[in-house]
Short mmCIF file of C-alpha atoms in Angstrom, two decimals:
data_model
loop_
_atom_site.label_atom_id
_atom_site.label_comp_id
_atom_site.label_asym_id
_atom_site.label_seq_id
_atom_site.Cartn_x
_atom_site.Cartn_y
_atom_site.Cartn_z
CA UNK A 1 -52.37 -59.60 49.53
CA UNK A 2 -50.04 -61.43 49.82
CA UNK A 3 -49.42 -64.65 47.02
CA UNK A 4 -49.33 -67.29 47.48
CA UNK A 5 -47.12 -69.28 45.80
CA UNK A 6 -48.37 -72.22 42.99
CA UNK A 7 -46.61 -74.98 44.28
CA UNK A 8 -48.03 -74.60 48.32
CA UNK A 9 -50.92 -73.98 46.12
CA UNK A 10 -50.49 -77.63 44.43
CA UNK A 11 -50.05 -79.05 47.70
CA UNK A 12 -53.13 -81.46 47.45
CA UNK A 13 -52.06 -82.64 43.90
CA UNK A 14 -49.01 -83.38 44.98
CA UNK A 15 -50.14 -85.22 48.09
CA UNK A 16 -52.11 -87.07 45.56
CA UNK A 17 -49.21 -88.57 43.26
CA UNK A 18 -47.99 -88.94 46.70
CA UNK A 19 -49.45 -90.60 49.06
CA UNK A 20 -51.01 -94.02 49.62
CA UNK A 21 -54.89 -93.78 48.98
CA UNK A 22 -55.56 -95.60 51.97
CA UNK A 23 -53.35 -92.67 54.17
CA UNK A 24 -54.58 -90.14 52.60
CA UNK A 25 -57.56 -90.78 53.11
CA UNK A 26 -57.32 -91.33 56.70
CA UNK A 27 -56.60 -88.31 57.01
CA UNK A 28 -58.78 -86.91 55.24
CA UNK A 29 -61.31 -88.61 57.46
CA UNK A 30 -59.56 -86.96 60.66
CA UNK A 31 -60.87 -83.38 59.20
CA UNK A 32 -57.79 -82.40 56.91
CA UNK A 33 -58.63 -80.44 54.14
CA UNK A 34 -56.27 -80.54 51.83
CA UNK A 35 -56.09 -84.29 51.87
CA UNK A 36 -59.86 -84.25 51.57
CA UNK A 37 -58.96 -81.95 48.16
CA UNK A 38 -56.90 -85.08 47.54
CA UNK A 39 -58.46 -87.07 47.14
CA UNK A 40 -61.65 -85.58 45.48
CA UNK A 41 -58.72 -86.44 42.64
CA UNK A 42 -57.63 -89.22 43.36
CA UNK A 43 -61.65 -90.30 43.10
CA UNK A 44 -62.37 -88.19 40.54
CA UNK A 45 -58.95 -89.71 38.68
CA UNK A 46 -58.11 -93.71 39.59
CA UNK A 47 -54.95 -92.66 40.95
CA UNK A 48 -52.95 -95.33 43.21
CA UNK A 49 -54.64 -98.00 42.94
CA UNK A 50 -58.05 -96.82 43.61
CA UNK A 51 -61.42 -97.07 41.36
CA UNK A 52 -63.02 -94.83 39.33
CA UNK A 53 -65.09 -93.02 42.01
CA UNK A 54 -68.11 -90.05 40.90
CA UNK A 55 -69.61 -90.31 43.70
CA UNK A 56 -67.05 -90.54 46.03
CA UNK A 57 -65.50 -87.73 44.67
CA UNK A 58 -68.08 -85.42 45.22
CA UNK A 59 -68.67 -86.54 49.16
CA UNK A 60 -65.81 -85.64 48.89
CA UNK A 61 -65.74 -81.95 47.21
CA UNK A 62 -68.87 -80.98 49.49
CA UNK A 63 -66.83 -81.95 52.41
CA UNK A 64 -63.60 -79.98 51.49
CA UNK A 65 -65.09 -77.07 50.07
CA UNK A 66 -67.45 -76.14 53.89
CA UNK A 67 -64.42 -77.53 55.57
CA UNK A 68 -63.33 -74.45 58.09
CA UNK A 69 -60.58 -73.92 60.77
CA UNK A 70 -60.71 -70.98 62.79
CA UNK A 71 -57.59 -68.60 63.03
CA UNK A 72 -57.16 -67.19 66.25
CA UNK A 73 -55.86 -63.37 66.36
CA UNK A 74 -54.10 -61.58 68.96
CA UNK A 75 -56.28 -58.08 69.81
CA UNK A 76 -54.58 -55.33 72.47
CA UNK A 77 -56.38 -53.14 73.55
CA UNK A 78 -54.16 -50.51 75.62
CA UNK A 79 -54.02 -48.26 78.68
CA UNK A 80 -56.94 -46.14 78.30
CA UNK A 81 -58.47 -42.58 81.02
CA UNK A 82 -57.32 -45.02 83.74
CA UNK A 83 -59.50 -48.23 82.65
CA UNK A 84 -57.10 -51.27 82.60
CA UNK A 85 -55.30 -52.90 79.03
CA UNK A 86 -57.31 -55.75 77.42
CA UNK A 87 -56.94 -58.76 75.06
CA UNK A 88 -59.00 -60.23 73.76
CA UNK A 89 -59.00 -63.03 71.06
CA UNK A 90 -60.46 -63.22 68.66
CA UNK A 91 -61.16 -66.49 65.98
CA UNK A 92 -61.85 -66.37 62.53
CA UNK A 93 -62.73 -68.69 60.04
CA UNK A 94 -60.65 -70.03 57.75
CA UNK A 95 -61.17 -72.18 54.31
CA UNK A 96 -58.76 -74.75 54.73
CA UNK A 97 -59.11 -74.42 50.76
CA UNK A 98 -58.90 -71.23 48.56
CA UNK A 99 -60.67 -70.86 45.68
CA UNK A 100 -57.19 -69.79 44.32
CA UNK A 101 -55.94 -72.83 45.03
CA UNK A 102 -58.85 -74.97 43.52
CA UNK A 103 -58.20 -73.24 40.80
CA UNK A 104 -54.66 -73.90 41.07
CA UNK A 105 -55.04 -77.71 41.03
CA UNK A 106 -57.59 -77.95 38.81
CA UNK A 107 -55.49 -75.97 35.58
CA UNK A 108 -52.77 -78.45 36.57
CA UNK A 109 -54.65 -80.80 37.12
CA UNK A 110 -56.04 -80.53 33.09
CA UNK A 111 -53.29 -81.13 32.24
CA UNK A 112 -51.75 -83.75 33.06
CA UNK A 113 -54.72 -85.37 32.27
CA UNK A 114 -54.74 -84.28 28.68
CA UNK A 115 -58.36 -82.68 29.42
CA UNK A 116 -57.94 -79.88 26.72
CA UNK A 117 -55.27 -77.53 28.31
CA UNK A 118 -51.80 -77.37 26.78
CA UNK A 119 -50.66 -74.41 29.51
CA UNK A 120 -47.84 -76.04 30.97
CA UNK A 121 -47.12 -73.05 33.24
CA UNK A 122 -50.35 -74.95 34.82
CA UNK A 123 -47.82 -77.46 36.85
CA UNK A 124 -44.85 -74.98 37.79
CA UNK A 125 -41.83 -74.43 35.82
CA UNK A 126 -40.17 -76.88 33.61
CA UNK A 127 -38.66 -79.28 36.15
CA UNK A 128 -42.20 -79.21 38.39
CA UNK A 129 -43.97 -79.32 35.04
CA UNK A 130 -41.87 -82.34 34.27
CA UNK A 131 -42.01 -84.20 38.37
CA UNK A 132 -46.01 -83.62 37.68
CA UNK A 133 -46.77 -85.68 34.90
CA UNK A 134 -44.20 -88.37 35.37
CA UNK A 135 -45.87 -88.89 39.70
CA UNK A 136 -49.45 -89.15 37.47
CA UNK A 137 -47.75 -91.57 35.36
CA UNK A 138 -46.89 -93.34 38.26
CA UNK A 139 -49.92 -92.94 39.90
CA UNK A 140 -52.78 -93.04 36.88
CA UNK A 141 -51.45 -96.79 36.16
CA UNK A 142 -50.94 -98.18 39.60
#
């Protein structure tokens, strides 16, 4: 099993902090699971000039949690005992946002929002944490 780097796990948070809410919302409406997760953050904390909207956050959370896509996997079966070889395509369902990603983002957001979490490493190394803190402040102040 490969471990996804924290910077990739925090991509929805970075998206929420850097993209204009209207652009982000359009991406979320088009089915982008990462953008849907980012809209949860925007709606919950009123980022980017948006007002706090618990109902919208709940709807976006439900959509992001149920957002599934399919990853095609090719399976090759070699010829055996006179039967021809075959190639099969198997579509495996994959969640757009993993549970590990939800947890990583929620830890970092709790730190940024000052919700009693004092673990700076939740948002990456010192430089990444400082960058996210500055972006959080700017986004809250809009």
